[in-house]
mmCIF file of C-alpha atoms in Angstrom:
data_model
loop_
_atom_site.group_PDB
_atom_site.id
_atom_site.type_symbol
_atom_site.label_atom_id
_atom_site.label_comp_id
_atom_site.label_asym_id
_atom_site.label_seq_id
_atom_site.Cartn_x
_atom_site.Cartn_y
_atom_site.Cartn_z
ATOM 1 C CA UNK A 266 -19.188 -13.836 -10.372
ATOM 2 C CA UNK A 267 -16.728 -11.083 -11.288
ATOM 3 C CA UNK A 268 -14.010 -11.419 -13.901
ATOM 4 C CA UNK A 269 -11.432 -11.081 -11.116
ATOM 5 C CA UNK A 270 -12.986 -13.916 -9.114
ATOM 6 C CA UNK A 271 -12.904 -16.123 -12.205
ATOM 7 C CA UNK A 272 -9.293 -15.177 -12.894
ATOM 8 C CA UNK A 273 -8.311 -16.117 -9.348
ATOM 9 C CA UNK A 274 -10.001 -19.506 -9.579
ATOM 10 C CA UNK A 275 -8.382 -20.118 -12.961
ATOM 11 C CA UNK A 276 -4.960 -19.072 -11.641
ATOM 12 C CA UNK A 277 -5.373 -21.533 -8.766
ATOM 13 C CA UNK A 278 -6.702 -24.252 -11.123
ATOM 14 C CA UNK A 279 -9.637 -24.630 -8.754
ATOM 15 C CA UNK A 280 -11.610 -27.836 -9.174
ATOM 16 C CA UNK A 281 -15.360 -28.273 -8.693
ATOM 17 C CA UNK A 282 -14.795 -29.721 -5.217
ATOM 18 C CA UNK A 283 -12.593 -26.850 -4.070
ATOM 19 C CA UNK A 284 -13.260 -23.343 -2.782
ATOM 20 C CA UNK A 285 -11.425 -20.223 -1.681
ATOM 21 C CA UNK A 286 -12.270 -18.522 1.600
ATOM 22 C CA UNK A 287 -11.349 -14.823 1.682
ATOM 23 C CA UNK A 288 -11.179 -12.822 4.923
ATOM 24 C CA UNK A 289 -8.673 -10.093 4.029
ATOM 25 C CA UNK A 290 -10.760 -6.931 3.364
ATOM 26 C CA UNK A 291 -8.433 -5.798 0.575
ATOM 27 C CA UNK A 292 -8.824 -9.110 -1.242
ATOM 28 C CA UNK A 293 -12.585 -9.124 -0.633
ATOM 29 C CA UNK A 294 -12.857 -5.692 -2.236
ATOM 30 C CA UNK A 295 -10.627 -6.636 -5.168
ATOM 31 C CA UNK A 296 -12.573 -9.793 -5.952
ATOM 32 C CA UNK A 297 -16.137 -8.633 -5.245
ATOM 33 C CA UNK A 298 -16.247 -4.839 -4.881
ATOM 34 C CA UNK A 299 -17.548 -5.235 -1.323
ATOM 35 C CA UNK A 300 -16.003 -2.971 1.334
ATOM 36 C CA UNK A 301 -17.766 -4.117 4.500
ATOM 37 C CA UNK A 302 -17.062 -6.804 7.077
ATOM 38 C CA UNK A 303 -17.517 -10.548 6.748
ATOM 39 C CA UNK A 304 -16.008 -13.019 4.312
ATOM 40 C CA UNK A 305 -16.168 -14.121 0.691
ATOM 41 C CA UNK A 306 -16.480 -17.715 -0.528
ATOM 42 C CA UNK A 307 -15.519 -18.515 -4.113
ATOM 43 C CA UNK A 308 -16.387 -21.814 -5.786
ATOM 44 C CA UNK A 309 -17.041 -22.875 -9.351
ATOM 45 C CA UNK A 310 -20.702 -23.233 -8.385
ATOM 46 C CA UNK A 311 -21.019 -19.591 -7.281
ATOM 47 C CA UNK A 312 -19.600 -16.697 -5.298
ATOM 48 C CA UNK A 313 -20.926 -15.588 -1.928
ATOM 49 C CA UNK A 314 -20.566 -12.760 0.592
ATOM 50 C CA UNK A 315 -21.326 -13.786 4.173
ATOM 51 C CA UNK A 316 -21.976 -10.860 6.510
ATOM 52 C CA UNK A 317 -24.322 -9.594 9.207
ATOM 53 C CA UNK A 318 -27.397 -7.354 9.188
ATOM 54 C CA UNK A 319 -25.330 -4.143 9.259
ATOM 55 C CA UNK A 320 -23.813 -4.848 5.849
ATOM 56 C CA UNK A 321 -26.260 -6.953 3.857
ATOM 57 C CA UNK A 322 -27.722 -4.069 1.859
ATOM 58 C CA UNK A 323 -24.256 -2.692 1.197
ATOM 59 C CA UNK A 324 -23.059 -6.104 0.020
ATOM 60 C CA UNK A 325 -26.038 -6.498 -2.301
ATOM 61 C CA UNK A 326 -25.287 -3.096 -3.846
ATOM 62 C CA UNK A 327 -21.524 -3.533 -4.158
ATOM 63 C CA UNK A 328 -20.919 -7.216 -4.860
ATOM 64 C CA UNK A 329 -22.614 -7.660 -8.235
ATOM 65 C CA UNK A 330 -22.782 -11.296 -9.289
ATOM 66 C CA UNK A 331 -22.405 -12.495 -5.685
ATOM 67 C CA UNK A 332 -25.162 -13.908 -3.515
ATOM 68 C CA UNK A 333 -25.356 -12.468 0.013
ATOM 69 C CA UNK A 334 -25.992 -14.607 3.091
ATOM 70 C CA UNK A 335 -26.755 -13.025 6.455
ATOM 71 C CA UNK A 336 -25.716 -14.335 9.841
ATOM 72 C CA UNK A 337 -28.162 -14.396 12.744
ATOM 73 C CA UNK A 338 -28.226 -15.521 16.356
ATOM 74 C CA UNK A 339 -28.262 -19.163 15.349
ATOM 75 C CA UNK A 340 -26.010 -19.089 12.279
ATOM 76 C CA UNK A 341 -22.424 -17.902 12.413
ATOM 77 C CA UNK A 342 -20.198 -17.084 9.432
ATOM 78 C CA UNK A 343 -18.556 -20.485 9.795
ATOM 79 C CA UNK A 344 -21.903 -22.290 9.984
ATOM 80 C CA UNK A 345 -23.105 -20.643 6.773
ATOM 81 C CA UNK A 346 -19.860 -21.533 4.987
ATOM 82 C CA UNK A 347 -20.193 -25.128 6.188
ATOM 83 C CA UNK A 348 -23.759 -25.346 4.876
ATOM 84 C CA UNK A 349 -22.834 -23.862 1.482
ATOM 85 C CA UNK A 350 -19.848 -26.169 1.102
ATOM 86 C CA UNK A 351 -21.943 -29.219 1.927
ATOM 87 C CA UNK A 352 -24.552 -28.186 -0.651
ATOM 88 C CA UNK A 353 -21.921 -27.683 -3.351
ATOM 89 C CA UNK A 354 -19.822 -30.735 -2.537
ATOM 90 C CA UNK A 355 -16.760 -28.725 -1.491
ATOM 91 C CA UNK A 356 -14.134 -30.954 0.117
ATOM 92 C CA UNK A 357 -11.102 -28.626 0.072
ATOM 93 C CA UNK A 358 -10.944 -24.995 1.140
ATOM 94 C CA UNK A 359 -8.034 -22.658 0.520
ATOM 95 C CA UNK A 360 -7.677 -20.003 3.218
ATOM 96 C CA UNK A 361 -5.495 -16.974 3.942
ATOM 97 C CA UNK A 362 -3.081 -18.369 6.518
ATOM 98 C CA UNK A 363 -1.244 -15.033 6.563
ATOM 99 C CA UNK A 364 -4.392 -13.188 7.646
ATOM 100 C CA UNK A 365 -6.930 -15.106 9.704
ATOM 101 C CA UNK A 366 -6.369 -15.839 13.389
ATOM 102 C CA UNK A 367 -5.823 -19.264 14.910
ATOM 103 C CA UNK A 368 -9.172 -18.860 16.700
ATOM 104 C CA UNK A 369 -11.007 -18.156 13.443
ATOM 105 C CA UNK A 370 -9.462 -21.191 11.767
ATOM 106 C CA UNK A 371 -10.312 -23.384 14.740
ATOM 107 C CA UNK A 372 -13.932 -22.238 14.531
ATOM 108 C CA UNK A 373 -14.050 -23.118 10.838
ATOM 109 C CA UNK A 374 -12.485 -26.536 11.435
ATOM 110 C CA UNK A 375 -15.014 -27.254 14.161
ATOM 111 C CA UNK A 376 -17.899 -26.543 11.773
ATOM 112 C CA UNK A 377 -16.306 -28.585 8.973
ATOM 113 C CA UNK A 378 -14.359 -31.451 10.586
ATOM 114 C CA UNK A 379 -13.977 -33.413 7.350
ATOM 115 C CA UNK A 380 -12.812 -30.442 5.248
ATOM 116 C CA UNK A 381 -9.268 -30.414 3.860
ATOM 117 C CA UNK A 382 -7.595 -27.058 4.524
ATOM 118 C CA UNK A 383 -4.836 -25.638 2.344
ATOM 119 C CA UNK A 384 -2.986 -22.325 2.253
ATOM 120 C CA UNK A 385 -4.016 -19.953 -0.517
ATOM 121 C CA UNK A 386 -0.329 -18.934 -0.580
ATOM 122 C CA UNK A 387 -1.039 -15.308 -1.482
ATOM 123 C CA UNK A 388 -2.802 -16.125 -4.755
ATOM 124 C CA UNK A 389 -5.122 -13.104 -4.582
ATOM 125 C CA UNK A 390 -2.247 -10.762 -3.729
ATOM 126 C CA UNK A 391 -0.278 -12.025 -6.732
ATOM 127 C CA UNK A 392 -3.259 -11.319 -8.965
ATOM 128 C CA UNK A 393 -3.412 -7.777 -7.568
ATOM 129 C CA UNK A 394 0.218 -6.973 -8.424
ATOM 130 C CA UNK A 395 -0.463 -5.938 -12.025
ATOM 131 C CA UNK A 396 -3.060 -3.168 -12.167
ATOM 132 C CA UNK A 397 -5.610 -2.725 -14.939
ATOM 133 C CA UNK A 398 -6.279 0.665 -16.519
ATOM 134 C CA UNK A 399 -9.172 1.440 -14.168
ATOM 135 C CA UNK A 400 -6.967 0.791 -11.160
ATOM 136 C CA UNK A 401 -4.143 2.883 -12.590
ATOM 137 C CA UNK A 402 -6.538 5.786 -13.143
ATOM 138 C CA UNK A 403 -7.627 5.671 -9.495
ATOM 139 C CA UNK A 404 -4.031 5.565 -8.252
ATOM 140 C CA UNK A 405 -3.122 8.436 -10.576
ATOM 141 C CA UNK A 406 -5.957 10.534 -9.126
ATOM 142 C CA UNK A 407 -4.864 9.678 -5.588
ATOM 143 C CA UNK A 408 -1.354 10.832 -6.514
ATOM 144 C CA UNK A 409 -2.674 14.079 -8.000
ATOM 145 C CA UNK A 410 -4.562 14.868 -4.807
ATOM 146 C CA UNK A 411 -1.433 14.089 -2.805
ATOM 147 C CA UNK A 412 0.902 16.215 -4.903
ATOM 148 C CA UNK A 413 -1.437 19.190 -4.945
ATOM 149 C CA UNK A 414 -1.808 18.997 -1.156
ATOM 150 C CA UNK A 415 1.965 19.212 -0.805
ATOM 151 C CA UNK A 416 2.147 22.269 -3.014
ATOM 152 C CA UNK A 417 -0.621 23.999 -1.084
ATOM 153 C CA UNK A 418 0.803 23.157 2.330
ATOM 154 C CA UNK A 419 4.152 24.827 1.685
ATOM 155 C CA UNK A 420 2.650 28.181 2.686
ATOM 156 C CA UNK A 421 1.802 26.772 6.122
ATOM 157 C CA UNK A 422 5.352 25.702 6.948
ATOM 158 C CA UNK A 423 6.798 28.286 9.321
ATOM 159 C CA UNK A 424 8.608 28.543 12.629
ATOM 160 C CA UNK A 425 6.584 27.390 15.612
ATOM 161 C CA UNK A 426 4.255 25.023 13.757
ATOM 162 C CA UNK A 427 4.364 21.541 15.277
ATOM 163 C CA UNK A 428 4.903 18.334 13.337
ATOM 164 C CA UNK A 429 1.448 17.147 14.395
ATOM 165 C CA UNK A 430 -0.210 20.371 13.236
ATOM 166 C CA UNK A 431 1.472 20.068 9.844
ATOM 167 C CA UNK A 432 0.420 16.414 9.519
ATOM 168 C CA UNK A 433 -3.190 17.270 10.346
ATOM 169 C CA UNK A 434 -3.143 20.131 7.832
ATOM 170 C CA UNK A 435 -1.926 17.777 5.104
ATOM 171 C CA UNK A 436 -4.613 15.228 5.869
ATOM 172 C CA UNK A 437 -7.356 17.858 6.020
ATOM 173 C CA UNK A 438 -6.231 19.290 2.680
ATOM 174 C CA UNK A 439 -6.264 15.895 0.974
ATOM 175 C CA UNK A 440 -9.710 15.039 2.306
ATOM 176 C CA UNK A 441 -11.003 18.489 1.385
ATOM 177 C CA UNK A 442 -9.951 17.870 -2.217
ATOM 178 C CA UNK A 443 -11.429 14.440 -2.847
ATOM 179 C CA UNK A 444 -9.527 11.905 -0.770
ATOM 180 C CA UNK A 445 -11.643 9.425 1.182
ATOM 181 C CA UNK A 446 -8.925 9.256 3.825
ATOM 182 C CA UNK A 447 -5.147 9.266 4.125
ATOM 183 C CA UNK A 448 -3.535 6.113 2.719
ATOM 184 C CA UNK A 449 -1.604 5.657 5.963
ATOM 185 C CA UNK A 450 -0.617 7.615 9.061
ATOM 186 C CA UNK A 451 1.087 10.758 7.799
ATOM 187 C CA UNK A 452 4.754 11.122 8.696
ATOM 188 C CA UNK A 453 6.148 14.580 9.433
ATOM 189 C CA UNK A 454 9.680 14.508 10.836
ATOM 190 C CA UNK A 455 11.504 17.804 11.419
ATOM 191 C CA UNK A 456 15.046 18.610 12.504
ATOM 192 C CA UNK A 457 16.710 15.760 14.408
ATOM 193 C CA UNK A 458 13.537 13.659 14.144
ATOM 194 C CA UNK A 459 14.260 13.325 10.421
ATOM 195 C CA UNK A 460 16.678 10.499 11.218
ATOM 196 C CA UNK A 461 13.650 8.316 12.082
ATOM 197 C CA UNK A 462 12.316 6.848 8.819
ATOM 198 C CA UNK A 463 8.858 6.197 10.316
ATOM 199 C CA UNK A 464 8.713 9.033 12.818
ATOM 200 C CA UNK A 465 5.353 9.772 14.445
ATOM 201 C CA UNK A 466 4.452 13.485 14.237
ATOM 202 C CA UNK A 467 4.665 14.996 17.685
ATOM 203 C CA UNK A 468 4.947 18.235 19.600
ATOM 204 C CA UNK A 469 8.296 19.255 18.095
ATOM 205 C CA UNK A 470 7.968 22.788 16.669
ATOM 206 C CA UNK A 471 9.715 23.804 13.471
ATOM 207 C CA UNK A 472 12.871 25.889 13.733
ATOM 208 C CA UNK A 473 14.959 27.791 11.241
ATOM 209 C CA UNK A 474 17.462 25.500 9.547
ATOM 210 C CA UNK A 475 15.324 22.361 9.977
ATOM 211 C CA UNK A 476 14.926 19.824 7.240
ATOM 212 C CA UNK A 477 11.318 18.595 7.251
ATOM 213 C CA UNK A 478 10.408 15.198 5.781
ATOM 214 C CA UNK A 479 6.752 14.653 4.862
ATOM 215 C CA UNK A 480 5.642 11.152 3.825
ATOM 216 C CA UNK A 481 1.925 10.943 3.090
ATOM 217 C CA UNK A 482 -0.719 9.919 0.585
ATOM 218 C CA UNK A 483 -4.378 10.156 -0.328
ATOM 219 C CA UNK A 484 -6.766 7.224 -0.666
ATOM 220 C CA UNK A 485 -9.126 7.596 -3.607
ATOM 221 C CA UNK A 486 -11.588 4.976 -4.830
ATOM 222 C CA UNK A 487 -9.998 2.532 -2.348
ATOM 223 C CA UNK A 488 -6.547 2.956 -3.927
ATOM 224 C CA UNK A 489 -3.490 4.509 -2.311
ATOM 225 C CA UNK A 490 -0.948 7.171 -3.156
ATOM 226 C CA UNK A 491 2.477 7.434 -1.536
ATOM 227 C CA UNK A 492 4.848 10.398 -1.784
ATOM 228 C CA UNK A 493 7.695 11.842 0.265
ATOM 229 C CA UNK A 494 9.296 15.252 0.011
ATOM 230 C CA UNK A 495 11.879 16.875 2.262
ATOM 231 C CA UNK A 496 12.010 20.666 2.436
ATOM 232 C CA UNK A 497 14.085 23.135 4.442
ATOM 233 C CA UNK A 498 12.877 25.963 6.642
ATOM 234 C CA UNK A 499 15.660 28.433 6.025
ATOM 235 C CA UNK A 500 19.221 27.463 5.121
ATOM 236 C CA UNK A 501 19.875 23.922 6.423
ATOM 237 C CA UNK A 502 23.668 24.204 6.042
ATOM 238 C CA UNK A 503 26.063 22.725 3.521
ATOM 239 C CA UNK A 504 26.197 19.243 5.061
ATOM 240 C CA UNK A 505 22.456 18.698 4.768
ATOM 241 C CA UNK A 506 22.369 20.257 1.325
ATOM 242 C CA UNK A 507 24.921 17.660 0.270
ATOM 243 C CA UNK A 508 22.810 14.886 1.804
ATOM 244 C CA UNK A 509 19.856 16.190 -0.171
ATOM 245 C CA UNK A 510 21.783 16.187 -3.458
ATOM 246 C CA UNK A 511 22.967 12.624 -2.879
ATOM 247 C CA UNK A 512 19.433 11.367 -2.140
ATOM 248 C CA UNK A 513 18.001 13.272 -5.093
ATOM 249 C CA UNK A 514 20.602 11.810 -7.452
ATOM 250 C CA UNK A 515 20.058 8.301 -6.069
ATOM 251 C CA UNK A 516 16.309 8.622 -6.482
ATOM 252 C CA UNK A 517 16.636 9.785 -10.087
ATOM 253 C CA UNK A 518 19.149 7.074 -11.006
ATOM 254 C CA UNK A 519 16.979 4.302 -9.573
ATOM 255 C CA UNK A 520 13.775 5.724 -11.037
ATOM 256 C CA UNK A 521 15.387 5.909 -14.466
ATOM 257 C CA UNK A 522 16.189 2.190 -14.188
ATOM 258 C CA UNK A 523 12.620 1.070 -13.449
ATOM 259 C CA UNK A 524 11.191 -0.956 -16.337
ATOM 260 C CA UNK A 525 9.445 -4.252 -16.966
ATOM 261 C CA UNK A 526 11.889 -7.159 -16.851
ATOM 262 C CA UNK A 527 14.305 -5.490 -14.410
ATOM 263 C CA UNK A 528 15.243 -7.296 -11.216
ATOM 264 C CA UNK A 529 14.022 -5.511 -8.105
ATOM 265 C CA UNK A 530 17.251 -6.041 -6.200
ATOM 266 C CA UNK A 531 19.300 -4.567 -9.040
ATOM 267 C CA UNK A 532 17.312 -1.328 -8.889
ATOM 268 C CA UNK A 533 17.733 -1.188 -5.110
ATOM 269 C CA UNK A 534 21.478 -1.635 -5.614
ATOM 270 C CA UNK A 535 21.705 1.364 -7.949
ATOM 271 C CA UNK A 536 20.536 3.753 -5.238
ATOM 272 C CA UNK A 537 22.188 1.941 -2.346
ATOM 273 C CA UNK A 538 25.616 1.622 -3.940
ATOM 274 C CA UNK A 539 25.595 5.294 -4.930
ATOM 275 C CA UNK A 540 24.576 6.486 -1.457
ATOM 276 C CA UNK A 541 27.199 4.299 0.210
ATOM 277 C CA UNK A 542 29.883 5.460 -2.228
ATOM 278 C CA UNK A 543 29.171 9.053 -1.211
ATOM 279 C CA UNK A 544 30.130 8.308 2.378
ATOM 280 C CA UNK A 545 26.770 7.351 3.881
ATOM 281 C CA UNK A 546 27.196 3.596 4.200
ATOM 282 C CA UNK A 547 24.746 2.161 6.719
ATOM 283 C CA UNK A 548 22.630 5.330 6.711
ATOM 284 C CA UNK A 549 20.113 3.966 4.188
ATOM 285 C CA UNK A 550 18.741 0.972 6.031
ATOM 286 C CA UNK A 551 15.361 0.272 4.460
ATOM 287 C CA UNK A 552 14.384 -1.074 1.058
ATOM 288 C CA UNK A 553 14.260 1.280 -1.911
ATOM 289 C CA UNK A 554 10.529 0.860 -2.481
ATOM 290 C CA UNK A 555 7.410 -1.251 -2.636
ATOM 291 C CA UNK A 556 4.312 -1.751 -4.724
ATOM 292 C CA UNK A 557 1.215 0.353 -4.026
ATOM 293 C CA UNK A 558 -2.443 -0.399 -4.701
ATOM 294 C CA UNK A 559 -5.420 -1.199 -2.501
ATOM 295 C CA UNK A 560 -2.871 -1.523 0.315
ATOM 296 C CA UNK A 561 -0.099 0.974 0.860
ATOM 297 C CA UNK A 562 2.522 -1.796 1.019
ATOM 298 C CA UNK A 563 2.151 -4.532 -1.584
ATOM 299 C CA UNK A 564 4.471 -6.862 -3.451
ATOM 300 C CA UNK A 565 6.872 -6.773 -5.142
ATOM 301 C CA UNK A 566 9.512 -4.891 -3.136
ATOM 302 C CA UNK A 567 12.586 -3.054 -4.341
ATOM 303 C CA UNK A 568 15.006 -4.482 -1.795
ATOM 304 C CA UNK A 569 18.339 -6.206 -1.435
ATOM 305 C CA UNK A 570 16.681 -9.566 -0.740
ATOM 306 C CA UNK A 571 13.952 -9.471 -3.411
ATOM 307 C CA UNK A 572 13.901 -12.234 -6.000
ATOM 308 C CA UNK A 573 11.158 -10.546 -8.033
ATOM 309 C CA UNK A 574 11.240 -9.139 -11.553
ATOM 310 C CA UNK A 575 9.173 -6.061 -12.402
ATOM 311 C CA UNK A 576 6.125 -6.400 -14.641
ATOM 312 C CA UNK A 577 4.356 -3.776 -16.731
ATOM 313 C CA UNK A 578 1.345 -2.388 -14.868
ATOM 314 C CA UNK A 579 2.803 -2.579 -11.395
ATOM 315 C CA UNK A 580 2.919 0.655 -9.375
ATOM 316 C CA UNK A 581 6.134 1.070 -7.384
ATOM 317 C CA UNK A 582 7.588 3.625 -5.006
ATOM 318 C CA UNK A 583 11.206 4.723 -5.376
ATOM 319 C CA UNK A 584 12.225 6.227 -2.035
ATOM 320 C CA UNK A 585 15.877 6.319 -0.999
ATOM 321 C CA UNK A 586 16.912 8.190 2.100
ATOM 322 C CA UNK A 587 19.854 9.109 4.299
ATOM 323 C CA UNK A 588 19.337 9.225 8.069
ATOM 324 C CA UNK A 589 21.865 10.801 10.449
ATOM 325 C CA UNK A 590 21.059 10.223 14.141
ATOM 326 C CA UNK A 591 20.997 13.418 16.148
ATOM 327 C CA UNK A 592 21.183 15.521 12.994
ATOM 328 C CA UNK A 593 18.271 14.767 10.695
ATOM 329 C CA UNK A 594 17.482 13.052 7.431
ATOM 330 C CA UNK A 595 16.305 13.285 3.846
ATOM 331 C CA UNK A 596 13.944 11.019 1.922
ATOM 332 C CA UNK A 597 12.531 11.639 -1.555
ATOM 333 C CA UNK A 598 9.831 9.365 -2.951
ATOM 334 C CA UNK A 599 7.911 9.084 -6.191
ATOM 335 C CA UNK A 600 5.277 6.543 -7.184
ATOM 336 C CA UNK A 601 5.659 5.234 -10.737
ATOM 337 C CA UNK A 602 3.872 2.896 -13.138
ATOM 338 C CA UNK A 603 6.155 0.198 -14.533
ATOM 339 C CA UNK A 604 6.089 0.134 -18.331
ATOM 340 C CA UNK A 605 7.974 -1.678 -21.059
ATOM 341 C CA UNK A 606 11.223 0.241 -21.437
ATOM 342 C CA UNK A 607 10.682 2.649 -18.535
ATOM 343 C CA UNK A 608 8.095 4.068 -16.169
ATOM 344 C CA UNK A 609 5.459 6.792 -15.847
ATOM 345 C CA UNK A 610 5.880 9.099 -12.850
ATOM 346 C CA UNK A 611 2.652 9.730 -10.930
ATOM 347 C CA UNK A 612 3.966 12.116 -8.262
ATOM 348 C CA UNK A 613 4.948 15.306 -10.064
ATOM 349 C CA UNK A 614 5.876 18.017 -7.493
ATOM 350 C CA UNK A 615 9.469 19.150 -7.837
ATOM 351 C CA UNK A 616 12.171 17.030 -6.245
ATOM 352 C CA UNK A 617 14.570 19.980 -6.101
ATOM 353 C CA UNK A 618 15.341 21.284 -2.628
ATOM 354 C CA UNK A 619 12.758 23.841 -1.566
ATOM 355 C CA UNK A 620 14.076 26.356 0.989
ATOM 356 C CA UNK A 621 11.200 28.231 2.613
#
């Protein structure tokens, strides 16, 4: 049993007749260290990985303190869980109702008709919100790889290069310098495509005067980085320079406000109110940021509707933007560690406008 598994059971006040069934791969990794397929069962009597022949050796190597049970033609995942629960006297199972399919749950119920089923209500995700020092070190390294890739890629930004080519170059650079993979599908949005916050890189070729938004991140040690920079290829004109200054100021103001004990919606309001006051009301339509960790989007969120309060050890993005349909857009994003009295910035490349 890992310390994290014990902490989860303690946080849920798990009794001897209760268990937690984990299907979400991110939660499985967090609790056990295992990165393959299958499921994890946590009880006070012991912790188990259930998987198939392809992953049993991997599970035995990764999930220290867990026993590994292998499926076969006559024993499904659900059948093994049912047998283990019967042996240990488990009468109630908590499950991830925000992750598993209806079909999966029906299969489990069929194997265990007398079991009481309850929602885990995101207990593992709540535990993951505050990162320990080992996790912070991995995220910091992911951010270093990401920032250095940006600085190297600037020399490749020239007229005629397509968005897709630039995205592939960024991803290749990150993976060539230690990343296991990108944290998410890289966004490169140039010229008028910059008004699409989650644009998919396409065949559009860079032109003089374009603003180019690049939102990307490296995954290192199973932890994510997230960074956005917007650069210009030649003079973008005074209107877009003004947009850039407004977004840069909003990003700095909100980032300066990040600290343990601050309300997430209040930090969102700092950037949003400033951007709207500068004449861009309605042109910043997404939340200011989100937590980052094993998943690229975690809780809490910096948004207008958030009821959360920041805690020391959370890693948050601060990413305001202004999006002008038919014209283009600007987004600037840093990832930061929440501390008492402030934050540590993990993404260090300049936020000043770079004109190439």
